Coordinates of C-alpha atoms and ligand atoms in Angstrom, one line a residue:
X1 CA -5.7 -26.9 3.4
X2 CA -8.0 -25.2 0.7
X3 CA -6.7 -23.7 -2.3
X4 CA -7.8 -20.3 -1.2
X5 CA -5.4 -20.4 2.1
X6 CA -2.5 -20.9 -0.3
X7 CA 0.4 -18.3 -0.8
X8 CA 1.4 -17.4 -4.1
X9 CA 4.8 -19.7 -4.1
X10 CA 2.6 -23.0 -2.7
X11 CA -0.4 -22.0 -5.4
X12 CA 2.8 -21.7 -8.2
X13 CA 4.0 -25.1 -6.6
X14 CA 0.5 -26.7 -7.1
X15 CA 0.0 -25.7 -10.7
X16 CA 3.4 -26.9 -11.6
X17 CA 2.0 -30.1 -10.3
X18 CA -1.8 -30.0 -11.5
X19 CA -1.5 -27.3 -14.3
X20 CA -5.3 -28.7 -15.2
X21 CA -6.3 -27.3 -12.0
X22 CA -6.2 -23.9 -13.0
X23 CA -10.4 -22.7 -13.2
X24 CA -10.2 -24.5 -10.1
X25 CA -8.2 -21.5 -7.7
X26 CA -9.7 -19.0 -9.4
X27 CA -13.3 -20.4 -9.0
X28 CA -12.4 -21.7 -5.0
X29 CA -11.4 -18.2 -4.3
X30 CA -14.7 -16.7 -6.3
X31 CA -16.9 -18.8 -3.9
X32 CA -14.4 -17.6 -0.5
X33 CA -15.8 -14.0 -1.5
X34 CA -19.3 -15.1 -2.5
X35 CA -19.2 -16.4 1.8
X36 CA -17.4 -14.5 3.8
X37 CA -16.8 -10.9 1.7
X38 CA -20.6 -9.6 2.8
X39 CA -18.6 -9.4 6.3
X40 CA -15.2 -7.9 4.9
X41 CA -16.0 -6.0 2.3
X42 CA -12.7 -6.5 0.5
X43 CA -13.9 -6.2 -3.3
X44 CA -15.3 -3.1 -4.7
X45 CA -15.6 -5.1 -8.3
X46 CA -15.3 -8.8 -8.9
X47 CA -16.7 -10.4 -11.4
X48 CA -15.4 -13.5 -12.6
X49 CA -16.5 -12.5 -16.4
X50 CA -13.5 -10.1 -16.2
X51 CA -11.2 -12.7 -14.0
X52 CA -10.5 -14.1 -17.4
X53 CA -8.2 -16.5 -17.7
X54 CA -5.2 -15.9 -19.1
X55 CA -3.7 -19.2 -17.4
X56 CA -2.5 -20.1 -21.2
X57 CA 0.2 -17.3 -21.0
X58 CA 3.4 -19.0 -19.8
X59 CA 5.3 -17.1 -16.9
X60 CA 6.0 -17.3 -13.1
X61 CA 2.3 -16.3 -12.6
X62 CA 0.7 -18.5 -15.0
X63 CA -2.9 -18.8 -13.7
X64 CA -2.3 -17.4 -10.6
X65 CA -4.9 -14.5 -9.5
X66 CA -3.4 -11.6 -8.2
X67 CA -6.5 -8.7 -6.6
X68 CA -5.7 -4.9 -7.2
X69 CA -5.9 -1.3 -5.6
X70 CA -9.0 -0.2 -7.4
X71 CA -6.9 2.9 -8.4
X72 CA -4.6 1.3 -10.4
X73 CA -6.4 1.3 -14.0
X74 CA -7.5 -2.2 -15.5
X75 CA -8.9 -2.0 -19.4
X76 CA -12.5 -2.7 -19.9
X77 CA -13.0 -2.8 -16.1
X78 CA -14.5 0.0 -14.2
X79 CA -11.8 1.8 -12.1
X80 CA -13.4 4.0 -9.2
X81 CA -11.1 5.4 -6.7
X82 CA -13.6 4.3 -4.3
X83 CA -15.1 7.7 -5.3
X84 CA -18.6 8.5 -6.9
X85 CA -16.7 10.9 -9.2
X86 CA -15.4 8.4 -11.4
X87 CA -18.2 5.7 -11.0
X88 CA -18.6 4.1 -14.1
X89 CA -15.3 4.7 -15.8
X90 CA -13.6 2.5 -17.7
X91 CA -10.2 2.7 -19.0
X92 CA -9.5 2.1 -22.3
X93 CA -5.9 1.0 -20.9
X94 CA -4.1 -1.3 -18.5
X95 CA -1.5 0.0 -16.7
X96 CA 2.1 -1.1 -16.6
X97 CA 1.8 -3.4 -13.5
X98 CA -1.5 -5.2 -15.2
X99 CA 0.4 -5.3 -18.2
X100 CA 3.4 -7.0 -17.0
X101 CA 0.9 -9.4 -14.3
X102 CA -0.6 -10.6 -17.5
X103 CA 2.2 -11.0 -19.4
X104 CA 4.0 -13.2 -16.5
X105 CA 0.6 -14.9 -16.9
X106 CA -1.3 -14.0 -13.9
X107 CA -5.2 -13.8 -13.6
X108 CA -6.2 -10.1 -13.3
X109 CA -8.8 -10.7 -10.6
X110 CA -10.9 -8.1 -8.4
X111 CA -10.4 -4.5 -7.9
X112 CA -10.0 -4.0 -4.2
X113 CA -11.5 -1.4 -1.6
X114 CA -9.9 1.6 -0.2
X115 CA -10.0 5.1 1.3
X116 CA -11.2 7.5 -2.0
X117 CA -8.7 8.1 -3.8
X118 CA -6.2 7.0 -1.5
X119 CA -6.8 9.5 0.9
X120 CA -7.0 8.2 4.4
X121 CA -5.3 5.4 7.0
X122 CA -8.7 3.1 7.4
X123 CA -10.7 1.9 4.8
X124 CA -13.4 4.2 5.6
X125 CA -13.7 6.8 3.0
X126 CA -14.4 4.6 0.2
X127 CA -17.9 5.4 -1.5
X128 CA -19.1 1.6 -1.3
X129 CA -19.0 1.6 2.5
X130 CA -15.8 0.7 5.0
X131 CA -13.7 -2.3 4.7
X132 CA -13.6 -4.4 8.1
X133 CA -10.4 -6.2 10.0
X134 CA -10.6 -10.1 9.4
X135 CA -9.0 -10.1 12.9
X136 CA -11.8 -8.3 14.4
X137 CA -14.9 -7.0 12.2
X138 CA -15.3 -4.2 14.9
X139 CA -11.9 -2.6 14.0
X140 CA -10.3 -0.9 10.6
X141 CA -8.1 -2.9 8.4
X142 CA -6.1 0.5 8.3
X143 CA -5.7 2.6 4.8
X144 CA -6.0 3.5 2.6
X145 CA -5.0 0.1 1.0
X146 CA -7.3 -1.3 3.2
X147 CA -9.1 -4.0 1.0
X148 CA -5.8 -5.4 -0.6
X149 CA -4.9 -6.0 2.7
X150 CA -8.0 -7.5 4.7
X151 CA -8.6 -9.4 1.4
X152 CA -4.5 -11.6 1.3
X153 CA -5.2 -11.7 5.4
X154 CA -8.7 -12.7 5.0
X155 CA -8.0 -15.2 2.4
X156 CA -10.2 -13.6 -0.3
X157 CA -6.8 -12.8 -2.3
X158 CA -3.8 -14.8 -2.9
X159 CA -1.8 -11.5 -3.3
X160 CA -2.8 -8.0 -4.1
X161 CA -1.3 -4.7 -5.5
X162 CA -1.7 -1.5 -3.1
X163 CA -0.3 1.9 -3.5
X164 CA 1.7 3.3 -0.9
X165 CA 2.0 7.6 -0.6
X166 CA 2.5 8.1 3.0
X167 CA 1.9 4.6 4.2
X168 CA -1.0 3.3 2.6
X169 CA 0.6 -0.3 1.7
X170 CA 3.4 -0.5 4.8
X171 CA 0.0 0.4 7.7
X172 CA -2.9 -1.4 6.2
X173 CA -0.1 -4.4 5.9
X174 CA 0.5 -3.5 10.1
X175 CA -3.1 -4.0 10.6
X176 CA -3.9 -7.1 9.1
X177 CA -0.8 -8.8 10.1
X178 CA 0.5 -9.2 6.4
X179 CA 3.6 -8.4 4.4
X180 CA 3.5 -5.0 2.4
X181 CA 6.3 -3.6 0.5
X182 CA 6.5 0.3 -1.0
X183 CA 9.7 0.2 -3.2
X184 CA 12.1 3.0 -3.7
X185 CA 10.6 5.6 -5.6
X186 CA 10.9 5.1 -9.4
X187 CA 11.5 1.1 -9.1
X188 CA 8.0 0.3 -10.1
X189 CA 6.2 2.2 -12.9
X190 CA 3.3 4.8 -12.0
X191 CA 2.2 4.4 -15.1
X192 CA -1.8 4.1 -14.9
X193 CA -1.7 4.6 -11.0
X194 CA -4.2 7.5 -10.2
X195 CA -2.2 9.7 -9.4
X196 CA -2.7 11.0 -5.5
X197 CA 1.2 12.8 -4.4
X198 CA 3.2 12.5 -8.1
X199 CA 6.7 12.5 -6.5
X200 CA 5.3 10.6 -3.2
X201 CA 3.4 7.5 -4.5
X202 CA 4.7 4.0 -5.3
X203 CA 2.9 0.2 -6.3
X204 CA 3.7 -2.3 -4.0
X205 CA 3.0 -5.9 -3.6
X206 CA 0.7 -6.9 -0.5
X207 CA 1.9 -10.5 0.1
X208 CA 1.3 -13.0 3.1
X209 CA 5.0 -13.8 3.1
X210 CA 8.3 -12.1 2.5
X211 CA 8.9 -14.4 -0.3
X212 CA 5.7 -13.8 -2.0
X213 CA 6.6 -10.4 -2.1
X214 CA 10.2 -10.7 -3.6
X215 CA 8.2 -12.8 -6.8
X216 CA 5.8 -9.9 -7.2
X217 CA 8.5 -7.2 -7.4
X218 CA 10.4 -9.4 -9.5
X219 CA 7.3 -9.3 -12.0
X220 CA 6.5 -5.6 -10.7
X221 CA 10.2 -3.6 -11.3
X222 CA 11.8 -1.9 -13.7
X223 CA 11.9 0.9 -16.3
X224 CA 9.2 2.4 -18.1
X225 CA 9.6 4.5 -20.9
X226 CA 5.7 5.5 -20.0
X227 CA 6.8 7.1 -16.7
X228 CA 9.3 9.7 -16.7
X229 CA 10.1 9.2 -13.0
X230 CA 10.6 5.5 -13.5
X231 CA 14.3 4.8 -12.5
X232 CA 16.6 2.6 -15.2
X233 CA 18.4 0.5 -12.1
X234 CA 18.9 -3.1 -13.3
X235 CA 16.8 -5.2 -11.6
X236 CA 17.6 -8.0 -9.6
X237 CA 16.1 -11.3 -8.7
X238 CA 15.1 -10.5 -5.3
X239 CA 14.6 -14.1 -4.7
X240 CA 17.9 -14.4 -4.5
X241 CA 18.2 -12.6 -1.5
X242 CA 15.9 -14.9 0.6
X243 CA 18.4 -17.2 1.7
X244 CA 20.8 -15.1 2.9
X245 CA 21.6 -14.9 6.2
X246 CA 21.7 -12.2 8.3
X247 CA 25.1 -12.6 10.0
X248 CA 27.0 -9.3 10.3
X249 CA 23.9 -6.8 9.0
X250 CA 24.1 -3.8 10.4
X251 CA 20.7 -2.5 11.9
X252 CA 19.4 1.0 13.3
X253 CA 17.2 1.4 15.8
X254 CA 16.0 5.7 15.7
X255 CA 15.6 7.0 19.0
X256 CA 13.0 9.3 17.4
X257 CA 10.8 6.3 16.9
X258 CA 10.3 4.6 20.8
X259 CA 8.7 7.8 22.2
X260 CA 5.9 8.9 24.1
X261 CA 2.9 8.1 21.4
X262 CA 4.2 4.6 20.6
X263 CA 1.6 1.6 21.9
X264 CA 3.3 -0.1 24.9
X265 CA 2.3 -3.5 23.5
X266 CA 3.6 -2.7 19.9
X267 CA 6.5 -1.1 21.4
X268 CA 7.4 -5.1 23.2
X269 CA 6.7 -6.6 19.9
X270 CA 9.1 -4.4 17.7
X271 CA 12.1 -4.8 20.3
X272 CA 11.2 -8.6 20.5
X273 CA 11.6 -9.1 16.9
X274 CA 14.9 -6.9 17.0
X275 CA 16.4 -9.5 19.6
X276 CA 15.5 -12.0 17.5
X277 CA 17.7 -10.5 14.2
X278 CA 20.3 -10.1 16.8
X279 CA 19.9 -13.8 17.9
X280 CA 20.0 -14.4 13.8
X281 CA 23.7 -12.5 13.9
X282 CA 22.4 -9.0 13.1
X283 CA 23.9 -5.8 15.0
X284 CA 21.9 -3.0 16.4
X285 CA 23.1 0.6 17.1
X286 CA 20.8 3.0 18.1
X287 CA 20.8 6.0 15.3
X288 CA 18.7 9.4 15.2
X289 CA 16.9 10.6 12.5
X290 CA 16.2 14.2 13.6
X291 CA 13.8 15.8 11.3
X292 CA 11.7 13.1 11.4
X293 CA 9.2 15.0 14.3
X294 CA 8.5 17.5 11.1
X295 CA 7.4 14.6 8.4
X296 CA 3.7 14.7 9.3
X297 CA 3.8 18.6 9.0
X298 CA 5.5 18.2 5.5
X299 CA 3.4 15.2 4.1
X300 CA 0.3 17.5 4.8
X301 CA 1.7 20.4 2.7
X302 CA 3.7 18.5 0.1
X303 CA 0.9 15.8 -1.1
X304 CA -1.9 17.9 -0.6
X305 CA -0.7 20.4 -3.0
X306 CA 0.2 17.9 -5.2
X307 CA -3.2 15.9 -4.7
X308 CA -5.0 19.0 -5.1
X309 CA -3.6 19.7 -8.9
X310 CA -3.7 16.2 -9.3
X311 CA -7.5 16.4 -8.9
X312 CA -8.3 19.3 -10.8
X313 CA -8.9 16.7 -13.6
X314 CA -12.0 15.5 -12.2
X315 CA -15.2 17.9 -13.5
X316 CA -17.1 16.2 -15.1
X317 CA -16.1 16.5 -18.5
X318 CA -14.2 13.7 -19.3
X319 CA -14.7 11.1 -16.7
X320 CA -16.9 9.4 -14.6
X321 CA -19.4 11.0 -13.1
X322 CA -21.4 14.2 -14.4
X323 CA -24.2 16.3 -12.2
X324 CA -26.2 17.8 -15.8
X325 CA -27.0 21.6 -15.2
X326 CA -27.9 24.3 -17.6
X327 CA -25.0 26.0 -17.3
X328 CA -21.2 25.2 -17.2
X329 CA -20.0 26.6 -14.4
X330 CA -23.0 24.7 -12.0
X331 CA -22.4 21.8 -13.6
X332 CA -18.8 21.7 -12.5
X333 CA -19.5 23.0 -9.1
X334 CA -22.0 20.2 -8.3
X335 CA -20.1 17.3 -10.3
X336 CA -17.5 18.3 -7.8
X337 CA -19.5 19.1 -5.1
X338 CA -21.4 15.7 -5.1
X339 CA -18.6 13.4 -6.6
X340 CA -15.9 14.1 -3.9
X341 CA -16.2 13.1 -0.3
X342 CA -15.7 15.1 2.6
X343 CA -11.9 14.1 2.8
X344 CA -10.8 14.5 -0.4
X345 CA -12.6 18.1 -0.2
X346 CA -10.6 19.1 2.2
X347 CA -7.3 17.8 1.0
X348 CA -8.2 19.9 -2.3
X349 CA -8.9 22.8 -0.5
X350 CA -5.8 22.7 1.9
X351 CA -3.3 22.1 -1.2
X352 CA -5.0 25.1 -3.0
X353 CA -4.2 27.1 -0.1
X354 CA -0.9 26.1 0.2
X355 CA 0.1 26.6 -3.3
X356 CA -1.6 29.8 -3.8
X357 CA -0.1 33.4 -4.6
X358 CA 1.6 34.8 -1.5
X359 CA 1.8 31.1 0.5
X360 CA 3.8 29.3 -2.0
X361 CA 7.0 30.3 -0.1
X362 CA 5.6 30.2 2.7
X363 CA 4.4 26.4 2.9
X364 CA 5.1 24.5 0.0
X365 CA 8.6 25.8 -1.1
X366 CA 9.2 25.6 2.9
X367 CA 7.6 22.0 2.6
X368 CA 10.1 20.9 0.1
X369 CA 13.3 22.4 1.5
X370 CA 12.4 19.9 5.1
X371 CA 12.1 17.4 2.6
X372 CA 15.4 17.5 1.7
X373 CA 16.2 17.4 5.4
X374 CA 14.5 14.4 6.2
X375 CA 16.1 12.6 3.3
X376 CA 19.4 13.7 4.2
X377 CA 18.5 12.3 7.8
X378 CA 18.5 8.5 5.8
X379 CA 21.5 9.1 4.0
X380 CA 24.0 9.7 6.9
X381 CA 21.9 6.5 8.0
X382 CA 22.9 4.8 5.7
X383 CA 26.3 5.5 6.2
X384 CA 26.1 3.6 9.8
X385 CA 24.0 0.8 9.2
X386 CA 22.3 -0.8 6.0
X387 CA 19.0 -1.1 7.7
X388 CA 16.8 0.8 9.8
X389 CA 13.9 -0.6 11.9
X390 CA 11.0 0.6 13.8
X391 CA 7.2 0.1 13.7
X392 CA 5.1 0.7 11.3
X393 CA 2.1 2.5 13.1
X394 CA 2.3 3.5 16.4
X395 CA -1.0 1.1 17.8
X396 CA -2.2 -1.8 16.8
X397 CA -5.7 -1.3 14.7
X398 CA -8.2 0.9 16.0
X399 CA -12.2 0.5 15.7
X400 CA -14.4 1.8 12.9
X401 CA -15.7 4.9 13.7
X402 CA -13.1 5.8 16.4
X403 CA -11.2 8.8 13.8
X404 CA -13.4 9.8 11.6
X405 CA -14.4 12.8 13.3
X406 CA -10.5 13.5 14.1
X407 CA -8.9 14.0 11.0
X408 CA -5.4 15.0 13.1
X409 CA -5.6 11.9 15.2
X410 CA -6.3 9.7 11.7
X411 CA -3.2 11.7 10.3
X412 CA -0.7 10.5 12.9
X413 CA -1.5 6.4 11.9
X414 CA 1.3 7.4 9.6
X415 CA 3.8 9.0 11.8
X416 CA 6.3 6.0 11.0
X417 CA 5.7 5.3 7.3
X418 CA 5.3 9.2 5.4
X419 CA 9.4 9.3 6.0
X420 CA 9.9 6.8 3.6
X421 CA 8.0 8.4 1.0
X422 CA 9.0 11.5 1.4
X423 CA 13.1 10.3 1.3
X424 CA 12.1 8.2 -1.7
X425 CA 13.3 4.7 0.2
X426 CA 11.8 1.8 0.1
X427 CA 10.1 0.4 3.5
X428 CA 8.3 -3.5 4.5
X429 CA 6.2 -4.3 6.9
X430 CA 6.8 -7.5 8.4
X431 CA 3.8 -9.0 10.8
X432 CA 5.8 -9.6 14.5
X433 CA 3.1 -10.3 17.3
X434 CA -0.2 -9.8 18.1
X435 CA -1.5 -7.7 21.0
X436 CA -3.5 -8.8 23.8
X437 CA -7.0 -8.0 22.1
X438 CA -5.7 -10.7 19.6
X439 CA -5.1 -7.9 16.7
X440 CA -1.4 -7.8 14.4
X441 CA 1.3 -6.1 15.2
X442 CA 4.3 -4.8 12.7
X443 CA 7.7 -3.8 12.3
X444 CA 9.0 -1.6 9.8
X445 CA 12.2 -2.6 7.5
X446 CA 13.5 0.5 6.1
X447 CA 17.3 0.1 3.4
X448 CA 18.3 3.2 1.2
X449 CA 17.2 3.5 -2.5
X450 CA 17.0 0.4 -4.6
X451 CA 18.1 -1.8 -1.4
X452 CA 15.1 -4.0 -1.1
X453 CA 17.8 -6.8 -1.2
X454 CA 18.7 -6.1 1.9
X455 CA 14.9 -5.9 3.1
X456 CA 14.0 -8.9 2.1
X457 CA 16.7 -10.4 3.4
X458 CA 15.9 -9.6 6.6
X459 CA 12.6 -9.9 6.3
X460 CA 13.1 -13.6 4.8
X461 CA 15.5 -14.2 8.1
X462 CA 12.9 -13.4 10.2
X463 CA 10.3 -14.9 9.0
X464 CA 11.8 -18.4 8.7
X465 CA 13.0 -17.8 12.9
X466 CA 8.9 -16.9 13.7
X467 CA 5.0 -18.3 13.1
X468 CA 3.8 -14.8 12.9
X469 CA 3.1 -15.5 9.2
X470 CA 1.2 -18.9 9.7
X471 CA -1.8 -17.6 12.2
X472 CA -5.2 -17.3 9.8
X473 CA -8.1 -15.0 11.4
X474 CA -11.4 -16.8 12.0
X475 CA -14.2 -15.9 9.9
Ligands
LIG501 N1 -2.8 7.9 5.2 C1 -2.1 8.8 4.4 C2 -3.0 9.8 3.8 O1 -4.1 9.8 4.2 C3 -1.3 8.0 3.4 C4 -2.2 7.6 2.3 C5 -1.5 6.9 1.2 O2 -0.3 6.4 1.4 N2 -2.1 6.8 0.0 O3 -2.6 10.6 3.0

């Protein structure tokens, strides 16, 4: 096995052992991108100047390298978006996830490729060009957390961090046949995330195994005094929860979700792994989730008002990229004008519309009060059953190209995942087949807020009963 194919918890096992071996990962996984990323396109920025060492800081990550969502900010290391607005920004800052990687000790190590500025379900909006499926270079990695993904499947990252505001860690994850976890709102800081839907988006670890994933979030979780909307909820060790069997769990099965829409093939897969938790000792019930037909509708009000003001920071004056002009008002039309892309254009000029004098009511206070519905939907749920499962996108991945001139068809990748944001609960995907074109398949582990426990418990339980996890893409 080469050092780059190891998961985090073997690569913490092997330093434990050779702690002299540390240069070595970082440098074996530096040459793995140097071959095979001109293919993948996984790294937007990596440059193993600023994959520093840090391996002398003691802590459950000690020289491990860990890749992240180039929209979560890094200091002294250009942060883009993926968008030509902010090329050439650096922050003078880390965020809180870098802060506390570095402080467990981990190697701060590429800034990964995505959609710009988060907005899209396949890797194909970012300014430096798409992102490809290490299953199948023909074919999306999905989005927008499309490089974190491809690069842990692809084996150009050990682990990665994505950001997740309608799906963009749990879908990616789906596609590349990896593990991707959005926590409950509030359980990991936003602090120095790029802010895309405030009261929608969430870090998340992008893992290859369910266990990988429980030591990130152990590293990733807890309060933040720099983040208003961070949640003070004790924290557990969510390793703890990987043993645990799942005799007795109650699981839900939404009739909403196995519809007309839903792949045939990932449809099989999702109910096979179901049988298997049931073989494990798990019930199933079928529940109903009834508002979730309107999430789509909602999600496309709620975060592109949100994304819209979020945005309005970005003219030119104070960051990245500046068209000069003459005179003030050209110079923000055509810094804005040329910075964004086509999709974040539009987003800003839907959420203007739908937060503007006379529509408010009509769309975005409308939007909210479904919102409400939707999360009500989970919590009578959770009443029945402490888990609810589904897919995660309704097909497996889909080629490059095949969307991008269908904005409504790219929209409904994430008819299973935007629920989850918008209720606030935190959601896995868990890699469970493969369809017949040879491309991942994934289910969707869905518990109510702060319950990730219970997730990767599950998850763990599954895992251990399937190879899913251990099948590596050729490249
Ligand atoms: N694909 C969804 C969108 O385009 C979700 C993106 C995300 O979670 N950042 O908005």
């Amino acid at each position: 096995m080469e050092l780059y194919e190891l998961t985090l918890k073997q690569a913490q096992e092997f330093l434990a052992k050779n702690p002299n071996r540390k240069d070595e990962l970082t440098k074996t996984l530096a040459d793995r991108i140097k071959q095979v990323d001109s293919k993948l396109n996984t790294y937007i920025n990596f440059d193993s100047k600023h994959a520093q060492k840090n391996g002398d800081v003691k802590g459950p990550l000690s020289g491990i390298p860990v890749s992240i969502k180039d929209n979560i900010v890094t200091r002294d290391w250009e942060t883009t978006c993926a968008s030509k607005i902010l090329k050439g920004f650096v922050p003078p800052y880390d965020a809180t996830v870098i802060r506390k990687l570095r402080e467990a000790g981990a190697v701060i190590f590429g800034k990964c490729n995505m959609d710009e500025f988060a907005f899209g379900s396949s890797c194909e909006t970012s300014c430096f060009g798409p992102t490809r499926n290490p299953w199948n270079l023909d074919f999306v990695p999905g989005g927008s957390s499309g490089g974190s993904a491809a690069a842990v499947a692809g084996r150009t990252a050990i682990a990665a961090l994505g950001s997740d505001t309608g799906g963009s860690i749990r879908q990616p994850a789906s596609f590349c046949g990896v593990v991707g976890l959005k926590p409950t709102y509030g359980r990991v800081s936003r602090y120095g995330l790029v802010a895309f839907g405030s009261s929608l988006d969430q870090i998340g670890p992008i893992t290859r195994t369910v266990e990988d994933s429980a030591i990130l979030l152990n590293v990733l979780a807890g309060h933040d005094e720099k983040d208003s909307t961070s949640a003070n909820v004790p924290v557990p060790d969510y390793t703890s929860f990987l043993t645990k069997s799942v005799k007795g769990l109650k699981i839900g099965l939404p009739k909403e979700y196995f519809v007309k829409g839903l792949d045939p093939e990932v449809e099989k897969a999702v109910k096979q792994a179901t049988s298997v938790l049931q073989d494990l000792g798990a019930s199933v019930t079928e529940i109903s989730l009834p508002h979730m037909k309107y999430a789509i509708a909602v999600y496309y009000v709620v975060a592109v008002a949100e994304a819209s003001s979020n945005l309005g920071r970005f003219d030119g004056v104070e960051y990245g990229f500046r068209h000069e002009s003459s005179n003030l008002r050209d110079m923000y039309f055509e810094t804005r004008n040329q910075g964004f892309g086509a999709e974040a254009k539009r987003r800003i000029l839907l959420g203007t519309f739908v937060l503007s004098a006379g529509y408010y009511d009509a769309y975005y206070l409308k939007g909210l009060k479904v919102r409400t519905l939707i999360k009500q939907d989970f919590d009578q749920a959770f009443q029945k059953v402490a888990l609810v499962l589904g897919p995660t996108a309704p097909t497996p991945p889909f080629r490059i190209g095949e969307k991008m001139s269908d904005p409504l068809s790219m929209y409904l990748s994430d008819i299973y995942t935007i629920s989850a944001n918008l209720a606030g609960v935190p959601a896995m995907n868990v890699p469970c087949g493969f369809s017949a074109a040879g491309l991942p398949i994934g289910m969707q582990l869905t518990a109510k807020p702060f319950d990730e426990g219970t997730i990767f418990r599950a998850g763990s339980a599954y895992e251990s009963a399937t190879k899913w996890h251990e099948k590596v893409p050729k490249l």
